[in-house]
Amino acid sequence: MPRMTRLDDITVCPMTEADLDEVLAIESVSYPKPWAREHFLDELGSPYAFPLVALNGDGRVAGYICPVLLLDEGEIRNVAVDPGMRGSGVGRLLVEAVLEECRSRGAAYVGLEVRVSNQAARALYRKLGFVETGVRPKYYENGEDAVLMECPLDRSGES
Ligand SMILES: CC(C)(COP(=O)(O)OP(=O)(O)OC[C@H]1O[C@@H](n2cnc3c(N)ncnc32)[C@H](O)[C@@H]1OP(=O)(O)O)[C@@H](O)C(=O)NCCC(=O)NCCS
């Protein structure tokens, strides 16, 4: 299980089914094609996934992230922060928690796809060591390209 992480009064911990109402509320205002409850339930039941939530001081969900780890390849499938909490470091904390967990489990890298127009997410990933490795043309429902990004991990235990 991922180690608990704190940033001021934010705690990162494993997602549970009890978090899903709040997760779905954030999901629905964050994406044009939001994941359904069943999709999150699949992640919660998968042996390869380790979805995490960032909880604020009163236990409410400030954000979440859905990573998987298959052999030595990590992947971030979804990450979103409550619009009222954006810009305060929650997204960074969630991605860092995934990088740390994947590194500690021996992953070589963590990859993801991001809309070419999503400057906030691309800046966040770049800041944390992701590099752009390719483009999937017209990947999204509106014809937008996906940018492929990867963060190589140092498996010697040092970041
Ligand atoms: C992308 C997202 C998760 C970022 O979460 P966040 O908590 O607001 O991000 P943080 O506050 O941790 O920001 C960390 C870094 O990301 C970058 N960043 C975040 N928001 C940004 C913005 N609006 N514009 C430019 N850079 C931004 C900055 O480099 C920032 O570092 P800084 O604060 O030192 O400048 C959030 O905007 C979100 O939920 N968006 C909707 C869902 C989404 O697009 N998910 C990603 C799909 S691939």
PDB file of C-alpha atoms and ligand atoms in Angstrom:
ATOM      1  CA  MET A   1       0.000   0.000   0.000  1.00  0.00           C
ATOM      2  CA  PRO A   2       1.210   3.517  -0.714  1.00  0.00           C
ATOM      3  CA  ARG A   3       2.650   5.369   2.216  1.00  0.00           C
ATOM      4  CA  MET A   4       0.444   8.121   3.644  1.00  0.00           C
ATOM      5  CA  THR A   5       1.628  11.538   2.477  1.00  0.00           C
ATOM      6  CA  ARG A   6       0.749  14.916   3.949  1.00  0.00           C
ATOM      7  CA  LEU A   7       0.840  18.431   2.515  1.00  0.00           C
ATOM      8  CA  ASP A   8      -0.424  20.869   5.124  1.00  0.00           C
ATOM      9  CA  ASP A   9      -3.761  19.218   5.893  1.00  0.00           C
ATOM     10  CA  ILE A  10      -3.934  17.059   2.736  1.00  0.00           C
ATOM     11  CA  THR A  11      -3.519  13.307   3.087  1.00  0.00           C
ATOM     12  CA  VAL A  12      -2.995  10.923   0.157  1.00  0.00           C
ATOM     13  CA  CYS A  13      -4.361   7.436   0.754  1.00  0.00           C
ATOM     14  CA  PRO A  14      -5.921   4.499  -1.136  1.00  0.00           C
ATOM     15  CA  MET A  15      -9.334   5.205  -2.713  1.00  0.00           C
ATOM     16  CA  THR A  16     -12.258   3.223  -1.341  1.00  0.00           C
ATOM     17  CA  GLU A  17     -15.807   2.710  -2.573  1.00  0.00           C
ATOM     18  CA  ALA A  18     -16.961   5.204   0.059  1.00  0.00           C
ATOM     19  CA  ASP A  19     -15.062   7.962  -1.807  1.00  0.00           C
ATOM     20  CA  LEU A  20     -16.847   7.384  -5.110  1.00  0.00           C
ATOM     21  CA  ASP A  21     -19.730   9.878  -4.788  1.00  0.00           C
ATOM     22  CA  GLU A  22     -17.245  12.717  -4.275  1.00  0.00           C
ATOM     23  CA  VAL A  23     -14.837  11.336  -6.894  1.00  0.00           C
ATOM     24  CA  LEU A  24     -17.665  11.173  -9.454  1.00  0.00           C
ATOM     25  CA  ALA A  25     -18.707  14.751  -8.667  1.00  0.00           C
ATOM     26  CA  ILE A  26     -15.162  15.962  -9.447  1.00  0.00           C
ATOM     27  CA  GLU A  27     -14.908  13.659 -12.471  1.00  0.00           C
ATOM     28  CA  SER A  28     -18.124  15.040 -13.977  1.00  0.00           C
ATOM     29  CA  VAL A  29     -16.866  18.641 -13.932  1.00  0.00           C
ATOM     30  CA  SER A  30     -13.340  17.741 -15.069  1.00  0.00           C
ATOM     31  CA  TYR A  31     -13.812  15.815 -18.303  1.00  0.00           C
ATOM     32  CA  PRO A  32     -16.038  16.023 -21.394  1.00  0.00           C
ATOM     33  CA  LYS A  33     -16.405  12.219 -21.258  1.00  0.00           C
ATOM     34  CA  PRO A  34     -16.289  11.395 -17.526  1.00  0.00           C
ATOM     35  CA  TRP A  35     -15.679   7.867 -16.272  1.00  0.00           C
ATOM     36  CA  ALA A  36     -18.760   6.126 -14.891  1.00  0.00           C
ATOM     37  CA  ARG A  37     -18.938   4.613 -11.387  1.00  0.00           C
ATOM     38  CA  GLU A  38     -18.388   1.144 -12.918  1.00  0.00           C
ATOM     39  CA  HIS A  39     -15.078   2.282 -14.354  1.00  0.00           C
ATOM     40  CA  PHE A  40     -13.835   3.358 -10.920  1.00  0.00           C
ATOM     41  CA  LEU A  41     -15.174   0.120  -9.414  1.00  0.00           C
ATOM     42  CA  ASP A  42     -13.135  -1.816 -11.997  1.00  0.00           C
ATOM     43  CA  GLU A  43     -10.030   0.095 -10.899  1.00  0.00           C
ATOM     44  CA  LEU A  44     -10.790  -0.633  -7.241  1.00  0.00           C
ATOM     45  CA  GLY A  45     -11.094  -4.349  -8.063  1.00  0.00           C
ATOM     46  CA  SER A  46      -8.033  -4.621 -10.301  1.00  0.00           C
ATOM     47  CA  PRO A  47      -4.879  -6.253  -8.924  1.00  0.00           C
ATOM     48  CA  TYR A  48      -2.795  -3.926 -11.129  1.00  0.00           C
ATOM     49  CA  ALA A  49      -4.452  -0.640 -10.145  1.00  0.00           C
ATOM     50  CA  PHE A  50      -3.886   1.380  -6.989  1.00  0.00           C
ATOM     51  CA  PRO A  51      -6.261   4.385  -7.128  1.00  0.00           C
ATOM     52  CA  LEU A  52      -5.515   7.086  -4.574  1.00  0.00           C
ATOM     53  CA  VAL A  53      -7.442  10.028  -3.134  1.00  0.00           C
ATOM     54  CA  ALA A  54      -6.208  13.286  -1.642  1.00  0.00           C
ATOM     55  CA  LEU A  55      -8.353  14.069   1.391  1.00  0.00           C
ATOM     56  CA  ASN A  56      -8.466  17.515   2.963  1.00  0.00           C
ATOM     57  CA  GLY A  57      -8.551  18.147   6.689  1.00  0.00           C
ATOM     58  CA  ASP A  58     -12.255  17.415   7.096  1.00  0.00           C
ATOM     59  CA  GLY A  59     -11.993  14.164   5.126  1.00  0.00           C
ATOM     60  CA  ARG A  60     -13.479  15.448   1.886  1.00  0.00           C
ATOM     61  CA  VAL A  61     -11.990  14.370  -1.451  1.00  0.00           C
ATOM     62  CA  ALA A  62      -9.830  17.141  -2.940  1.00  0.00           C
ATOM     63  CA  GLY A  63      -8.600  15.023  -5.852  1.00  0.00           C
ATOM     64  CA  TYR A  64      -7.792  11.526  -7.022  1.00  0.00           C
ATOM     65  CA  ILE A  65      -5.515   9.588  -9.324  1.00  0.00           C
ATOM     66  CA  CYS A  66      -5.887   6.208 -11.026  1.00  0.00           C
ATOM     67  CA  PRO A  67      -2.572   4.501 -11.794  1.00  0.00           C
ATOM     68  CA  VAL A  68      -1.784   0.944 -12.828  1.00  0.00           C
ATOM     69  CA  LEU A  69       1.472  -0.952 -12.638  1.00  0.00           C
ATOM     70  CA  LEU A  70       2.041  -3.842 -15.065  1.00  0.00           C
ATOM     71  CA  LEU A  71       5.452  -5.491 -14.832  1.00  0.00           C
ATOM     72  CA  ASP A  72       7.850  -2.529 -14.847  1.00  0.00           C
ATOM     73  CA  GLU A  73       5.512  -0.093 -16.616  1.00  0.00           C
ATOM     74  CA  GLY A  74       3.400   2.345 -14.654  1.00  0.00           C
ATOM     75  CA  GLU A  75       0.569   4.304 -16.241  1.00  0.00           C
ATOM     76  CA  ILE A  76      -1.572   7.172 -14.998  1.00  0.00           C
ATOM     77  CA  ARG A  77      -5.055   6.676 -16.435  1.00  0.00           C
ATOM     78  CA  ASN A  78      -6.886   9.494 -14.717  1.00  0.00           C
ATOM     79  CA  VAL A  79      -6.134  12.380 -12.379  1.00  0.00           C
ATOM     80  CA  ALA A  80      -8.351  15.281 -11.367  1.00  0.00           C
ATOM     81  CA  VAL A  81      -8.571  17.864  -8.618  1.00  0.00           C
ATOM     82  CA  ASP A  82     -11.693  19.596  -7.278  1.00  0.00           C
ATOM     83  CA  PRO A  83     -11.891  22.854  -9.277  1.00  0.00           C
ATOM     84  CA  GLY A  84     -12.021  24.838  -6.012  1.00  0.00           C
ATOM     85  CA  MET A  85      -8.750  23.234  -4.884  1.00  0.00           C
ATOM     86  CA  ARG A  86      -6.730  23.551  -8.090  1.00  0.00           C
ATOM     87  CA  GLY A  87      -3.451  25.423  -8.035  1.00  0.00           C
ATOM     88  CA  SER A  88      -2.650  24.515  -4.436  1.00  0.00           C
ATOM     89  CA  GLY A  89      -0.357  21.537  -5.042  1.00  0.00           C
ATOM     90  CA  VAL A  90      -2.871  18.685  -4.781  1.00  0.00           C
ATOM     91  CA  GLY A  91      -2.270  17.432  -8.343  1.00  0.00           C
ATOM     92  CA  ARG A  92       1.453  17.497  -7.795  1.00  0.00           C
ATOM     93  CA  LEU A  93       1.087  15.554  -4.532  1.00  0.00           C
ATOM     94  CA  LEU A  94      -0.997  12.872  -6.241  1.00  0.00           C
ATOM     95  CA  VAL A  95       1.394  12.409  -9.179  1.00  0.00           C
ATOM     96  CA  GLU A  96       4.390  12.365  -6.823  1.00  0.00           C
ATOM     97  CA  ALA A  97       2.703   9.655  -4.739  1.00  0.00           C
ATOM     98  CA  VAL A  98       2.293   7.507  -7.862  1.00  0.00           C
ATOM     99  CA  LEU A  99       5.899   8.055  -8.961  1.00  0.00           C
ATOM    100  CA  GLU A 100       7.139   7.116  -5.505  1.00  0.00           C
ATOM    101  CA  GLU A 101       4.995   3.982  -5.341  1.00  0.00           C
ATOM    102  CA  CYS A 102       5.972   2.853  -8.856  1.00  0.00           C
ATOM    103  CA  ARG A 103       9.645   3.524  -8.140  1.00  0.00           C
ATOM    104  CA  SER A 104       9.489   1.568  -4.879  1.00  0.00           C
ATOM    105  CA  ARG A 105       7.906  -1.374  -6.731  1.00  0.00           C
ATOM    106  CA  GLY A 106      10.690  -1.404  -9.332  1.00  0.00           C
ATOM    107  CA  ALA A 107       8.976   0.286 -12.276  1.00  0.00           C
ATOM    108  CA  ALA A 108      11.225   1.614 -15.051  1.00  0.00           C
ATOM    109  CA  TYR A 109       8.912   4.473 -16.009  1.00  0.00           C
ATOM    110  CA  VAL A 110       5.413   5.913 -15.692  1.00  0.00           C
ATOM    111  CA  GLY A 111       3.536   6.917 -18.846  1.00  0.00           C
ATOM    112  CA  LEU A 112       0.336   8.756 -19.682  1.00  0.00           C
ATOM    113  CA  GLU A 113      -1.643  10.482 -22.429  1.00  0.00           C
ATOM    114  CA  VAL A 114      -2.768  14.089 -22.247  1.00  0.00           C
ATOM    115  CA  ARG A 115      -4.776  16.367 -24.529  1.00  0.00           C
ATOM    116  CA  VAL A 116      -2.519  18.649 -26.513  1.00  0.00           C
ATOM    117  CA  SER A 117      -4.618  21.631 -25.293  1.00  0.00           C
ATOM    118  CA  ASN A 118      -4.280  20.709 -21.590  1.00  0.00           C
ATOM    119  CA  GLN A 119      -1.510  23.145 -20.693  1.00  0.00           C
ATOM    120  CA  ALA A 120      -2.075  22.836 -16.923  1.00  0.00           C
ATOM    121  CA  ALA A 121      -1.597  19.070 -16.931  1.00  0.00           C
ATOM    122  CA  ARG A 122       1.314  19.146 -19.368  1.00  0.00           C
ATOM    123  CA  ALA A 123       3.074  21.742 -17.189  1.00  0.00           C
ATOM    124  CA  LEU A 124       2.447  19.655 -14.071  1.00  0.00           C
ATOM    125  CA  TYR A 125       3.885  16.511 -15.666  1.00  0.00           C
ATOM    126  CA  ARG A 126       6.903  18.337 -17.101  1.00  0.00           C
ATOM    127  CA  LYS A 127       7.635  19.790 -13.686  1.00  0.00           C
ATOM    128  CA  LEU A 128       7.717  16.283 -12.214  1.00  0.00           C
ATOM    129  CA  GLY A 129      10.144  14.872 -14.788  1.00  0.00           C
ATOM    130  CA  PHE A 130       7.867  13.649 -17.582  1.00  0.00           C
ATOM    131  CA  VAL A 131       9.088  14.126 -21.138  1.00  0.00           C
ATOM    132  CA  GLU A 132       6.997  14.106 -24.291  1.00  0.00           C
ATOM    133  CA  THR A 133       7.656  10.941 -26.289  1.00  0.00           C
ATOM    134  CA  GLY A 134       5.092  11.083 -29.094  1.00  0.00           C
ATOM    135  CA  VAL A 135       1.674  12.083 -30.344  1.00  0.00           C
ATOM    136  CA  ARG A 136      -1.467  10.047 -31.071  1.00  0.00           C
ATOM    137  CA  PRO A 137      -3.215  12.049 -33.796  1.00  0.00           C
ATOM    138  CA  LYS A 138      -6.959  12.644 -33.365  1.00  0.00           C
ATOM    139  CA  TYR A 139      -7.059  10.402 -30.288  1.00  0.00           C
ATOM    140  CA  TYR A 140      -9.905  12.160 -28.467  1.00  0.00           C
ATOM    141  CA  GLU A 141     -13.630  12.365 -29.285  1.00  0.00           C
ATOM    142  CA  ASN A 142     -13.299  15.952 -30.561  1.00  0.00           C
ATOM    143  CA  GLY A 143     -10.472  15.035 -32.942  1.00  0.00           C
ATOM    144  CA  GLU A 144      -7.814  16.411 -30.602  1.00  0.00           C
ATOM    145  CA  ASP A 145      -4.346  14.842 -30.510  1.00  0.00           C
ATOM    146  CA  ALA A 146      -3.002  13.045 -27.436  1.00  0.00           C
ATOM    147  CA  VAL A 147       0.527  13.811 -26.317  1.00  0.00           C
ATOM    148  CA  LEU A 148       2.342  10.760 -24.896  1.00  0.00           C
ATOM    149  CA  MET A 149       4.531  11.482 -21.879  1.00  0.00           C
ATOM    150  CA  GLU A 150       6.860   9.313 -19.812  1.00  0.00           C
ATOM    151  CA  CYS A 151       8.713   9.811 -16.560  1.00  0.00           C
ATOM    152  CA  PRO A 152      11.783   7.560 -16.314  1.00  0.00           C
ATOM    153  CA  LEU A 153      12.335   6.261 -12.792  1.00  0.00           C
ATOM    154  CA  ASP A 154      15.636   5.702 -11.081  1.00  0.00           C
ATOM    155  CA  ARG A 155      15.370   2.182  -9.737  1.00  0.00           C
ATOM    156  CA  SER A 156      18.422   2.515  -7.513  1.00  0.00           C
ATOM    157  CA  GLY A 157      16.153   4.017  -4.881  1.00  0.00           C
ATOM    158  CA  GLU A 158      17.252   7.606  -5.378  1.00  0.00           C
ATOM    159  CA  SER A 159      15.100  10.167  -7.165  1.00  0.00           C
TER     160      SER A 159
HETATM  161  C1  LIG B   1      -4.270  19.011 -14.154  1.00  0.00           C
HETATM  162  C2  LIG B   1      -4.717  19.117 -12.694  1.00  0.00           C
HETATM  163  C3  LIG B   1      -4.869  17.716 -12.108  1.00  0.00           C
HETATM  164  C4  LIG B   1      -3.603  19.881 -11.912  1.00  0.00           C
HETATM  165  O1  LIG B   1      -3.935  19.829 -10.537  1.00  0.00           O
HETATM  166  P1  LIG B   1      -3.587  21.048  -9.547  1.00  0.00           P
HETATM  167  O2  LIG B   1      -3.788  20.559  -8.157  1.00  0.00           O
HETATM  168  O3  LIG B   1      -4.311  22.267  -9.950  1.00  0.00           O
HETATM  169  O4  LIG B   1      -2.024  21.260  -9.851  1.00  0.00           O
HETATM  170  P2  LIG B   1      -0.932  21.786  -8.811  1.00  0.00           P
HETATM  171  O5  LIG B   1      -1.493  22.909  -7.998  1.00  0.00           O
HETATM  172  O6  LIG B   1      -0.355  20.631  -8.078  1.00  0.00           O
HETATM  173  O7  LIG B   1       0.159  22.389  -9.812  1.00  0.00           O
HETATM  174  C5  LIG B   1       1.441  21.808  -9.966  1.00  0.00           C
HETATM  175  C6  LIG B   1       2.109  22.430 -11.186  1.00  0.00           C
HETATM  176  O8  LIG B   1       1.314  22.185 -12.357  1.00  0.00           O
HETATM  177  C7  LIG B   1       1.366  23.324 -13.213  1.00  0.00           C
HETATM  178  N1  LIG B   1       0.026  23.903 -13.322  1.00  0.00           N
HETATM  179  C8  LIG B   1      -1.061  23.612 -12.575  1.00  0.00           C
HETATM  180  N2  LIG B   1      -2.129  24.329 -13.000  1.00  0.00           N
HETATM  181  C9  LIG B   1      -1.690  25.083 -14.024  1.00  0.00           C
HETATM  182  C10 LIG B   1      -2.320  26.011 -14.899  1.00  0.00           C
HETATM  183  N3  LIG B   1      -3.635  26.305 -14.776  1.00  0.00           N
HETATM  184  N4  LIG B   1      -1.569  26.585 -15.868  1.00  0.00           N
HETATM  185  C11 LIG B   1      -0.263  26.290 -16.025  1.00  0.00           C
HETATM  186  N5  LIG B   1       0.398  25.418 -15.207  1.00  0.00           N
HETATM  187  C12 LIG B   1      -0.309  24.821 -14.237  1.00  0.00           C
HETATM  188  C13 LIG B   1       2.326  24.302 -12.580  1.00  0.00           C
HETATM  189  O9  LIG B   1       3.626  23.992 -13.090  1.00  0.00           O
HETATM  190  C14 LIG B   1       2.235  23.931 -11.124  1.00  0.00           C
HETATM  191  O10 LIG B   1       3.361  24.250 -10.391  1.00  0.00           O
HETATM  192  P3  LIG B   1       3.467  25.704  -9.649  1.00  0.00           P
HETATM  193  O11 LIG B   1       2.239  25.809  -8.797  1.00  0.00           O
HETATM  194  O12 LIG B   1       4.734  25.572  -8.880  1.00  0.00           O
HETATM  195  O13 LIG B   1       3.497  26.700 -10.741  1.00  0.00           O
HETATM  196  C15 LIG B   1      -6.038  19.945 -12.560  1.00  0.00           C
HETATM  197  O14 LIG B   1      -5.911  21.140 -13.299  1.00  0.00           O
HETATM  198  C16 LIG B   1      -7.285  19.199 -13.048  1.00  0.00           C
HETATM  199  O15 LIG B   1      -7.922  18.462 -12.296  1.00  0.00           O
HETATM  200  N6  LIG B   1      -7.646  19.382 -14.336  1.00  0.00           N
HETATM  201  C17 LIG B   1      -8.843  18.703 -14.912  1.00  0.00           C
HETATM  202  C18 LIG B   1      -8.592  17.232 -15.157  1.00  0.00           C
HETATM  203  C19 LIG B   1      -7.365  17.032 -16.025  1.00  0.00           C
HETATM  204  O16 LIG B   1      -7.143  17.727 -17.002  1.00  0.00           O
HETATM  205  N7  LIG B   1      -6.556  15.997 -15.676  1.00  0.00           N
HETATM  206  C20 LIG B   1      -5.353  15.638 -16.412  1.00  0.00           C
HETATM  207  C21 LIG B   1      -5.699  14.735 -17.544  1.00  0.00           C
HETATM  208  S1  LIG B   1      -4.233  14.137 -18.397  1.00  0.00           S
END
